[in-house]
PDB file of C-alpha atoms in Angstrom:
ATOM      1  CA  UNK F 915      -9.711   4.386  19.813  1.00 78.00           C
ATOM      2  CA  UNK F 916      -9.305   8.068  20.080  1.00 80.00           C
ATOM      3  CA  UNK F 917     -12.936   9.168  18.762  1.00 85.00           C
ATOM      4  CA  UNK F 918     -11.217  13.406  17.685  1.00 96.00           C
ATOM      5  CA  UNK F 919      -8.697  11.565  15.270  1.00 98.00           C
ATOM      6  CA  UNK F 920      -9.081  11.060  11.770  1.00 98.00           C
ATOM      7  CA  UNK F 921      -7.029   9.919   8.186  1.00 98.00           C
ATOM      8  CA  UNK F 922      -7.639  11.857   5.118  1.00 98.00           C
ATOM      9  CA  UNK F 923      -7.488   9.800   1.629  1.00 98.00           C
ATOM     10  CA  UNK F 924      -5.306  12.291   0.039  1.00 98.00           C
ATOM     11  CA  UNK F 925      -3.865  13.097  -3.255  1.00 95.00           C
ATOM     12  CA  UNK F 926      -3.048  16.245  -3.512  1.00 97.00           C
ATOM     13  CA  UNK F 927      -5.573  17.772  -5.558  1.00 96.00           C
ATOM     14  CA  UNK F 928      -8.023  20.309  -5.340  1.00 97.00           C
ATOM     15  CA  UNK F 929     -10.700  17.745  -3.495  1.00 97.00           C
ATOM     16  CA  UNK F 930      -8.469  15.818  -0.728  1.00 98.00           C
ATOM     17  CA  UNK F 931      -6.393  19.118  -0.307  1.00 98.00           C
ATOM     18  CA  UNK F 932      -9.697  20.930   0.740  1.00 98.00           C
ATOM     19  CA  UNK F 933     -10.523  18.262   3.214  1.00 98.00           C
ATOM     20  CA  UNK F 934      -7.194  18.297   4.389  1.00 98.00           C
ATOM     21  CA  UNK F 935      -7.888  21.826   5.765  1.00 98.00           C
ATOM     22  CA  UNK F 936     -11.719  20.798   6.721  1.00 98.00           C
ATOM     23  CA  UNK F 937     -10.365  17.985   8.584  1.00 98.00           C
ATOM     24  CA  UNK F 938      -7.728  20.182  10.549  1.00 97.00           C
ATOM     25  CA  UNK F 939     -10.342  22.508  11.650  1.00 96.00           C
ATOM     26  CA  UNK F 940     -12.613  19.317  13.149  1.00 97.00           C
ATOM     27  CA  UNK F 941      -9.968  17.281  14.934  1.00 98.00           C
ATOM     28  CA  UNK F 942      -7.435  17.312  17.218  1.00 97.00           C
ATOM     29  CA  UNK F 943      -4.810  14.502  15.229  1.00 97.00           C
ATOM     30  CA  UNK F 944      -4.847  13.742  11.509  1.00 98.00           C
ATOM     31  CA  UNK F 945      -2.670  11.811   9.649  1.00 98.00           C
ATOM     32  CA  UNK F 946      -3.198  11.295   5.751  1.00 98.00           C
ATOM     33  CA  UNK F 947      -3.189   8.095   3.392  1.00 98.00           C
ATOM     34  CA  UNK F 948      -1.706   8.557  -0.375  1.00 97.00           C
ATOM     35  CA  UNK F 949      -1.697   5.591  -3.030  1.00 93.00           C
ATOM     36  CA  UNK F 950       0.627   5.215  -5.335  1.00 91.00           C
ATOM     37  CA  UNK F 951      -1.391   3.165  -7.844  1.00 81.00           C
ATOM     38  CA  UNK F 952       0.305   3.858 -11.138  1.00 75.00           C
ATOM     39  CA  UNK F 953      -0.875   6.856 -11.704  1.00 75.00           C
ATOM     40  CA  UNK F 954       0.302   8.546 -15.201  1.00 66.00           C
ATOM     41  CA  UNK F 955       2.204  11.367 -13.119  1.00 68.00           C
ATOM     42  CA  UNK F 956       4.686  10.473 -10.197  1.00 77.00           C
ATOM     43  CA  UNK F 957       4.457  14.213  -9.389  1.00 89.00           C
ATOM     44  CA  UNK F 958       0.763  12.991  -8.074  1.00 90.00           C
ATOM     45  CA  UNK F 959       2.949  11.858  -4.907  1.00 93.00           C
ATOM     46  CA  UNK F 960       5.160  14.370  -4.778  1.00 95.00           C
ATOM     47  CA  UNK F 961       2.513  16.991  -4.525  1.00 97.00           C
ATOM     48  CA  UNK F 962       1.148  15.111  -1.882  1.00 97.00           C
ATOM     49  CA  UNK F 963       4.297  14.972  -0.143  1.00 98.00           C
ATOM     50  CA  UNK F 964       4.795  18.792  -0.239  1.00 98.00           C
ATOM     51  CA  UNK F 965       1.180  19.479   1.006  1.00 98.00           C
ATOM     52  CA  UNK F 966       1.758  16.905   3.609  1.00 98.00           C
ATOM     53  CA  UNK F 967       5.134  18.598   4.893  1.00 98.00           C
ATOM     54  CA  UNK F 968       3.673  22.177   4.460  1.00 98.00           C
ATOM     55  CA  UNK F 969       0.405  21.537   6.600  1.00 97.00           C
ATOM     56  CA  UNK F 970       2.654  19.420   9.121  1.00 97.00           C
ATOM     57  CA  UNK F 971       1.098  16.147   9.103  1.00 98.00           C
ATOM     58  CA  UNK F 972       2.007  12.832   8.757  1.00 98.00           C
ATOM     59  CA  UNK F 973       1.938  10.414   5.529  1.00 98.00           C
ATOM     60  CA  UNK F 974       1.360   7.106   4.996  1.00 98.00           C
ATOM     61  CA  UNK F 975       1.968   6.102   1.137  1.00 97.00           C
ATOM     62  CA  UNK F 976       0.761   2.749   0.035  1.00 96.00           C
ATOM     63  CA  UNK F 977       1.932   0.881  -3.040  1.00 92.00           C
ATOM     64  CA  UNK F 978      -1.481   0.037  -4.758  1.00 85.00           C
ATOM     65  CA  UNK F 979       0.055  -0.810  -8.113  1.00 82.00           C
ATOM     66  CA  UNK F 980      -1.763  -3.539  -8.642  1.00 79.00           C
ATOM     67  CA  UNK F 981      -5.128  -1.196  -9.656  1.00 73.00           C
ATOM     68  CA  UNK F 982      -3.386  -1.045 -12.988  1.00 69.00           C
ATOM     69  CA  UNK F 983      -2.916  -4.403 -13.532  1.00 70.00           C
ATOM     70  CA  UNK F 984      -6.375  -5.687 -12.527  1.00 66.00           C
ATOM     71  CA  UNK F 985      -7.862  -2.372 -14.191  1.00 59.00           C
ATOM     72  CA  UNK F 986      -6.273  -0.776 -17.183  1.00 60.00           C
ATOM     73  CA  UNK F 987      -7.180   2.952 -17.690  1.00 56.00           C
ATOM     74  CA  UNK F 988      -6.568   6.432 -18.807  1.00 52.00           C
ATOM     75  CA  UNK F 989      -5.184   7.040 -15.720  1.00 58.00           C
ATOM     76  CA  UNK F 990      -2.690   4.233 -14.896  1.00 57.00           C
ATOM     77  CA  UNK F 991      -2.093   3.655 -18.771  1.00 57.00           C
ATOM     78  CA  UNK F 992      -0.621   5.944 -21.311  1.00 62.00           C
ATOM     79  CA  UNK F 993      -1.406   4.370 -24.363  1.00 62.00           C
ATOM     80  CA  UNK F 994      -5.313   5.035 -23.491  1.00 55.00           C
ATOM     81  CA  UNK F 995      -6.642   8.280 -24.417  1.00 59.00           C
ATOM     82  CA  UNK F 996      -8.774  10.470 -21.270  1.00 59.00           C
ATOM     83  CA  UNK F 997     -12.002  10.544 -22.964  1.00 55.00           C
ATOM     84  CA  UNK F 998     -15.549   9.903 -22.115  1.00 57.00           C
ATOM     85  CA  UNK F 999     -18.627   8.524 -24.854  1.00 59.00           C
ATOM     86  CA  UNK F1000     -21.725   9.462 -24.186  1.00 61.00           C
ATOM     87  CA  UNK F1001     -23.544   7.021 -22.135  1.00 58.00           C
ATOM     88  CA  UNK F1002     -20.557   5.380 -21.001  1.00 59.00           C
ATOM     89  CA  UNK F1003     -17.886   5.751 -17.917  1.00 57.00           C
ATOM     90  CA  UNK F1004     -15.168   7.969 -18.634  1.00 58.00           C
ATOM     91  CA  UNK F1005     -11.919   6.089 -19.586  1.00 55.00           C
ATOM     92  CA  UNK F1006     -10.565   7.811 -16.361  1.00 57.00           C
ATOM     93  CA  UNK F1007     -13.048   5.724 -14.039  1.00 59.00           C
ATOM     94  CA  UNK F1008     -10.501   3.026 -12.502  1.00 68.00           C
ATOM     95  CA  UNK F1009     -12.863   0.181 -10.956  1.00 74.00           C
ATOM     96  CA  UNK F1010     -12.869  -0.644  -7.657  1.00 78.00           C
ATOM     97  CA  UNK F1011     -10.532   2.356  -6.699  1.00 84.00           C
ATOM     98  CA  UNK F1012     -12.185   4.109  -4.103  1.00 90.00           C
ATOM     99  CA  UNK F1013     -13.369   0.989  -2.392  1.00 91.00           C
ATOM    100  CA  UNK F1014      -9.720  -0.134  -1.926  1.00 90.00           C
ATOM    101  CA  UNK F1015      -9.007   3.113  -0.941  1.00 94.00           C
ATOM    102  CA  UNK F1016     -11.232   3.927   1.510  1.00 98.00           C
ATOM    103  CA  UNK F1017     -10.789  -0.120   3.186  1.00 97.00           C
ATOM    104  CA  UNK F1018      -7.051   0.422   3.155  1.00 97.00           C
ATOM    105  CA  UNK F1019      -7.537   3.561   4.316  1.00 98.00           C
ATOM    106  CA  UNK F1020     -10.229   2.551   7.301  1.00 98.00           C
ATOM    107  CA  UNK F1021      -7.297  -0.181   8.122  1.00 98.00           C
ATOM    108  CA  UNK F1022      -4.307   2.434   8.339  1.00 98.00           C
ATOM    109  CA  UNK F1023      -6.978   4.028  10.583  1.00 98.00           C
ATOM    110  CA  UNK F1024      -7.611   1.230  12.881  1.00 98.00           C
ATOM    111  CA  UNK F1025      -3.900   0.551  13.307  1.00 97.00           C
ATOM    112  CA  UNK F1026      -3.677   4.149  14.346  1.00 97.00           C
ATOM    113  CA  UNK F1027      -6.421   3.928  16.790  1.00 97.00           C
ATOM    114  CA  UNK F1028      -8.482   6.806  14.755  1.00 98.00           C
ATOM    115  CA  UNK F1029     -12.033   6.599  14.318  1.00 97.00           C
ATOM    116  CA  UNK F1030     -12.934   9.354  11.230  1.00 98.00           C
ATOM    117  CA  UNK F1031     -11.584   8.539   7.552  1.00 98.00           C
ATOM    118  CA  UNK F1032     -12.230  11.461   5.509  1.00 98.00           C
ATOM    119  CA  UNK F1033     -12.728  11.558   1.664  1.00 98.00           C
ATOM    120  CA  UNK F1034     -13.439  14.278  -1.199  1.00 97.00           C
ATOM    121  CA  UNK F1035     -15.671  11.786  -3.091  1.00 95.00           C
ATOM    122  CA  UNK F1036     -18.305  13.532  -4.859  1.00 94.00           C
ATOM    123  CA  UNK F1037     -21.755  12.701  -5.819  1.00 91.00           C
ATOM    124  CA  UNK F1038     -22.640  16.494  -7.304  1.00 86.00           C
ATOM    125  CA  UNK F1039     -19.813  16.560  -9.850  1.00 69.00           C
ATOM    126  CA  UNK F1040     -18.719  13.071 -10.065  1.00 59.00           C
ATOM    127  CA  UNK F1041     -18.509  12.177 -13.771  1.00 63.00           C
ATOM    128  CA  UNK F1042     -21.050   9.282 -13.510  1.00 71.00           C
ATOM    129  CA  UNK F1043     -18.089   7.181 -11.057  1.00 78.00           C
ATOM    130  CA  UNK F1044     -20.366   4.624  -9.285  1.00 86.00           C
ATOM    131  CA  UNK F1045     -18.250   4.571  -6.076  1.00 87.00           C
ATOM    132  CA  UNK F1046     -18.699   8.545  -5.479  1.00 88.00           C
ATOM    133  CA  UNK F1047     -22.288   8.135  -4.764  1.00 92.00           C
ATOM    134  CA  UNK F1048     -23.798   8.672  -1.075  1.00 95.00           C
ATOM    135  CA  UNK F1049     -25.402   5.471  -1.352  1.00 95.00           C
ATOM    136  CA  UNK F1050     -21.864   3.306  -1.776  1.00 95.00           C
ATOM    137  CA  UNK F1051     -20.530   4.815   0.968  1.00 97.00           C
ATOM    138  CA  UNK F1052     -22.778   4.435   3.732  1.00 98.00           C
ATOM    139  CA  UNK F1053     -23.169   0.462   2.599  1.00 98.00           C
ATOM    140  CA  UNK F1054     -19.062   0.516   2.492  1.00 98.00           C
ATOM    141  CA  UNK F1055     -19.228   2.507   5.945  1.00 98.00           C
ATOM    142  CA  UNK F1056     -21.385  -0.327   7.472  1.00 98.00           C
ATOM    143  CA  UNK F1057     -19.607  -3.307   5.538  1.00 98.00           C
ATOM    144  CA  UNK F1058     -15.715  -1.955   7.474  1.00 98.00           C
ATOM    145  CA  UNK F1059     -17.354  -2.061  10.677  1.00 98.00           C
ATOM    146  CA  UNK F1060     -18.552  -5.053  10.708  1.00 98.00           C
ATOM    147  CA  UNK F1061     -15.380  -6.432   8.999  1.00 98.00           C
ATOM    148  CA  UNK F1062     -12.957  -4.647  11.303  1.00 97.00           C
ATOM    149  CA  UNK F1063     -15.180  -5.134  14.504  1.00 97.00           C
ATOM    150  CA  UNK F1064     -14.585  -1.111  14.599  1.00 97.00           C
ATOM    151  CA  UNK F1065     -16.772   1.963  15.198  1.00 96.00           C
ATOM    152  CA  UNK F1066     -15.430   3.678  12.088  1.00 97.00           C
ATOM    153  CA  UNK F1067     -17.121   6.997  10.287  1.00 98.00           C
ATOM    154  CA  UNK F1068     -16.895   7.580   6.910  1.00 98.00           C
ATOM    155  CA  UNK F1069     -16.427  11.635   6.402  1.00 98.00           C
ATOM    156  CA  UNK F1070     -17.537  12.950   2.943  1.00 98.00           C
ATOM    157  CA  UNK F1071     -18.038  16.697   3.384  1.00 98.00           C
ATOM    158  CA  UNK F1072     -17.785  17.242  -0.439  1.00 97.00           C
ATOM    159  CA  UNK F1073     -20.244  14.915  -1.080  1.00 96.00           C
ATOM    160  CA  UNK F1074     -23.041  17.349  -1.659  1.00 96.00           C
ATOM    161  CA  UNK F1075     -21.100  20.363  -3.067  1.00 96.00           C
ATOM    162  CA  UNK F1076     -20.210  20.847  -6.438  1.00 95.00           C
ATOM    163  CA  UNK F1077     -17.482  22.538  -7.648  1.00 95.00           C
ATOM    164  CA  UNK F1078     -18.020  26.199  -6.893  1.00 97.00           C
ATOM    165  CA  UNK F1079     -19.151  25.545  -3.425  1.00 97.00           C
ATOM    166  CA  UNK F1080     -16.248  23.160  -2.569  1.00 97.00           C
ATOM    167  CA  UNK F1081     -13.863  26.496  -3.941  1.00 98.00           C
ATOM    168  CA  UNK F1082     -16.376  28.374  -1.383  1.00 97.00           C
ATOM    169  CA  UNK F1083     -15.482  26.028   1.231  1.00 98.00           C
ATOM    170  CA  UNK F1084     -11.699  26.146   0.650  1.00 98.00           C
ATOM    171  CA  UNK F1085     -12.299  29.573   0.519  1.00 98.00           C
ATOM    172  CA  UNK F1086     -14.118  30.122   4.228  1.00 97.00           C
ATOM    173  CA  UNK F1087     -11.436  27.838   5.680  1.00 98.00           C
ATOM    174  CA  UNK F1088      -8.757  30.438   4.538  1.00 98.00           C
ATOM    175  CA  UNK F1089      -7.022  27.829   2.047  1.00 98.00           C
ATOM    176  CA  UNK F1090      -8.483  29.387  -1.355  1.00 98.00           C
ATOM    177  CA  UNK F1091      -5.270  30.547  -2.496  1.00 98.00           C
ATOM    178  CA  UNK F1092      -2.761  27.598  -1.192  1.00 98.00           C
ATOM    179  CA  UNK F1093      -5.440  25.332  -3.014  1.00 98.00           C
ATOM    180  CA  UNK F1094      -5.328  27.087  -6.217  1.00 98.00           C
ATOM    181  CA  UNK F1095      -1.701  27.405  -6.519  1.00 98.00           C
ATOM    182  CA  UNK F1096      -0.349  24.426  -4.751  1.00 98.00           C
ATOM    183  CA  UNK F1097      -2.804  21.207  -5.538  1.00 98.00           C
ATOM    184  CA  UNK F1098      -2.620  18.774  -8.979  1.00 96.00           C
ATOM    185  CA  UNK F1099      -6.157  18.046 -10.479  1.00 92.00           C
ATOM    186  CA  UNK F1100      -4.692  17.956 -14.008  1.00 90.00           C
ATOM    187  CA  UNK F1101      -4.372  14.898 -15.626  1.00 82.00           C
ATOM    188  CA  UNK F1102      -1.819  15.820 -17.624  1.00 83.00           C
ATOM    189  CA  UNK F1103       0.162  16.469 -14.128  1.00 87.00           C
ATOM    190  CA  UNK F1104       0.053  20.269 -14.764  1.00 94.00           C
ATOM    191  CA  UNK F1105       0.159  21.704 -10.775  1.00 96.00           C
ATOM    192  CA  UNK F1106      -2.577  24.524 -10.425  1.00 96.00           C
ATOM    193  CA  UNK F1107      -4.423  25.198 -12.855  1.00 93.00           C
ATOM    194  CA  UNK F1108      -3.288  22.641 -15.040  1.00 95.00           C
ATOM    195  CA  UNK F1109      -3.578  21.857 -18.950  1.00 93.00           C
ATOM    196  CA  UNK F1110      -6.696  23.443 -19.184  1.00 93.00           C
ATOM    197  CA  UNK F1111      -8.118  21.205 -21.616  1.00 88.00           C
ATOM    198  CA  UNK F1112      -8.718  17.628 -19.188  1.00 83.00           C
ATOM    199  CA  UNK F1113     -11.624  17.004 -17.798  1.00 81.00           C
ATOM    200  CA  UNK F1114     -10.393  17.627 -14.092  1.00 85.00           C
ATOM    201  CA  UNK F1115      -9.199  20.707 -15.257  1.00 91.00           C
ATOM    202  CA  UNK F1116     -12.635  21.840 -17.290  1.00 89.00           C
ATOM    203  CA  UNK F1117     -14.277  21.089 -13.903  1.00 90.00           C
ATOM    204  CA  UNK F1118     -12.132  22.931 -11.523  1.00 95.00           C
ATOM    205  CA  UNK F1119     -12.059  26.402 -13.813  1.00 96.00           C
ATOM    206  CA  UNK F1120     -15.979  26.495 -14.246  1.00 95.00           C
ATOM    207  CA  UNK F1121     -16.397  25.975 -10.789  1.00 96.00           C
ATOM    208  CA  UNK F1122     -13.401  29.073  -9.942  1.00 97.00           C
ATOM    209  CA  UNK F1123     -15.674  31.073 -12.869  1.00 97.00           C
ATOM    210  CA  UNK F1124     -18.779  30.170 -10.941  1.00 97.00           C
ATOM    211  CA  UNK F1125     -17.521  30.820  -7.802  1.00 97.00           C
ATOM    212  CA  UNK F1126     -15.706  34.243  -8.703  1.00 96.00           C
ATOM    213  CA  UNK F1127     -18.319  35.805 -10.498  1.00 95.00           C
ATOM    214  CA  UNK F1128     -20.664  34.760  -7.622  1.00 94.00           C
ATOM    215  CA  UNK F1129     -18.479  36.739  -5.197  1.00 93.00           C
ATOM    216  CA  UNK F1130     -18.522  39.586  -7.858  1.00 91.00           C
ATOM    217  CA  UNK F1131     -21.894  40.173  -7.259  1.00 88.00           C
ATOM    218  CA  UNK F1132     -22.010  39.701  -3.643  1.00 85.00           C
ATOM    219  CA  UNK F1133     -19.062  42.413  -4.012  1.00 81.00           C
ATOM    220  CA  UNK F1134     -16.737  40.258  -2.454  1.00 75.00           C
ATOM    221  CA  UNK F1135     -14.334  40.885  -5.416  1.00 66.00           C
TER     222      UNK F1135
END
């Protein structure tokens, strides 16, 4: 095991992107972990791909198709309409995603010999999805090392954060302006700042407005 080496769960957007650059600050080796699961927008990948090559680190993609065949959604399905009913999941909550992810991810790490996996999961600003909460991940955290016989440590430094604090983060890590104009959020698969009219992408510009007009009067700006 080398105990300063860690995979990021990455996608490309605003989230994964920002630990990306936490990550590279932390330790000395990371590699990163993309799943193709579906996803409406190929360009998901590609984005990932670009960021990947740009911030010289390795990528491992994984087919994960099958999340749209056990799990139809607004994400892996076109004919299903990104909305959310009061109450209710959004239609955008795939089940069981980030627990595949993060155990595929954990293995990719063990075959590596790396002991961190990093994620941008979110408990803050998190839409209601079950599997972003604090709670799931420590329980998943213990449940790989016991499967794996493997000291592994789940990394969530988003988890606490919302949105105008995780641009504050990218922002003291000196990636506030690759992140805006480089990652995907949209779900619409509009790069930057998107549609402007999804969900991700209502949640990425309040927290920029939050975050700007904070620095505006910290005169910052």
């Amino acid at each position: 095991m080398k105990p300063n080496k860690a995979v990021v769960v990455f996608s490309g957007g605003q989230d994964s992107t920002t630990c990306l650059f936490w990550a590279r600050q932390r330790f000395d080796e990371i590699e990163v972990v993309t799943f193709d699961y579906g996803q409406r927008h190929k360009l998901e990948v590609e984005v990932s791909a670009k960021i990947a090559a740009d911030l010289g680190v390795k990528q491992h993609v994984l087919d994960m198709s099958l999340l749209g065949q056990l799990a139809p959604n607004a994400l892996t399905r076109s004919d299903i309409a990104i909305e959310q009913t009061e109450g209710e999941l959004p239609t955008t909550f795939v089940d069981g995603r980030n627990l595949l992810f993060l155990s595929f991810a954990a293995i990719v790490a063990k075959q590596i010999d790396a002991r961190h996996v990093v994620s941008g999961v979110c408990q803050t600003d998190f839409s209601g999805y079950p599997d972003c909460r604090d709670v799931f991940v420590k329980s998943l955290n213990v449940t790989l090392n016991l499967a794996m016989d493997y000291d592994f440590v789940l990394e969530t430094p988003l988890m606490w954060l919302n949105k105008a604090q995780t641009w504050q983060l990218a922002d003291d890590l000196g990636a506030f302006e690759y992140v805006r104009e480089h990652t995907l959020t949209c779900y619409e698969g509009v790069v930057a700042n998107g549609c402007g009219e999804c969900p991700a992408c209502l949640l990425r510009a309040r927290g920029l407005r939050e975050y700007e007009q904070a620095k505006r009067e910290e005169g910052r700006i």
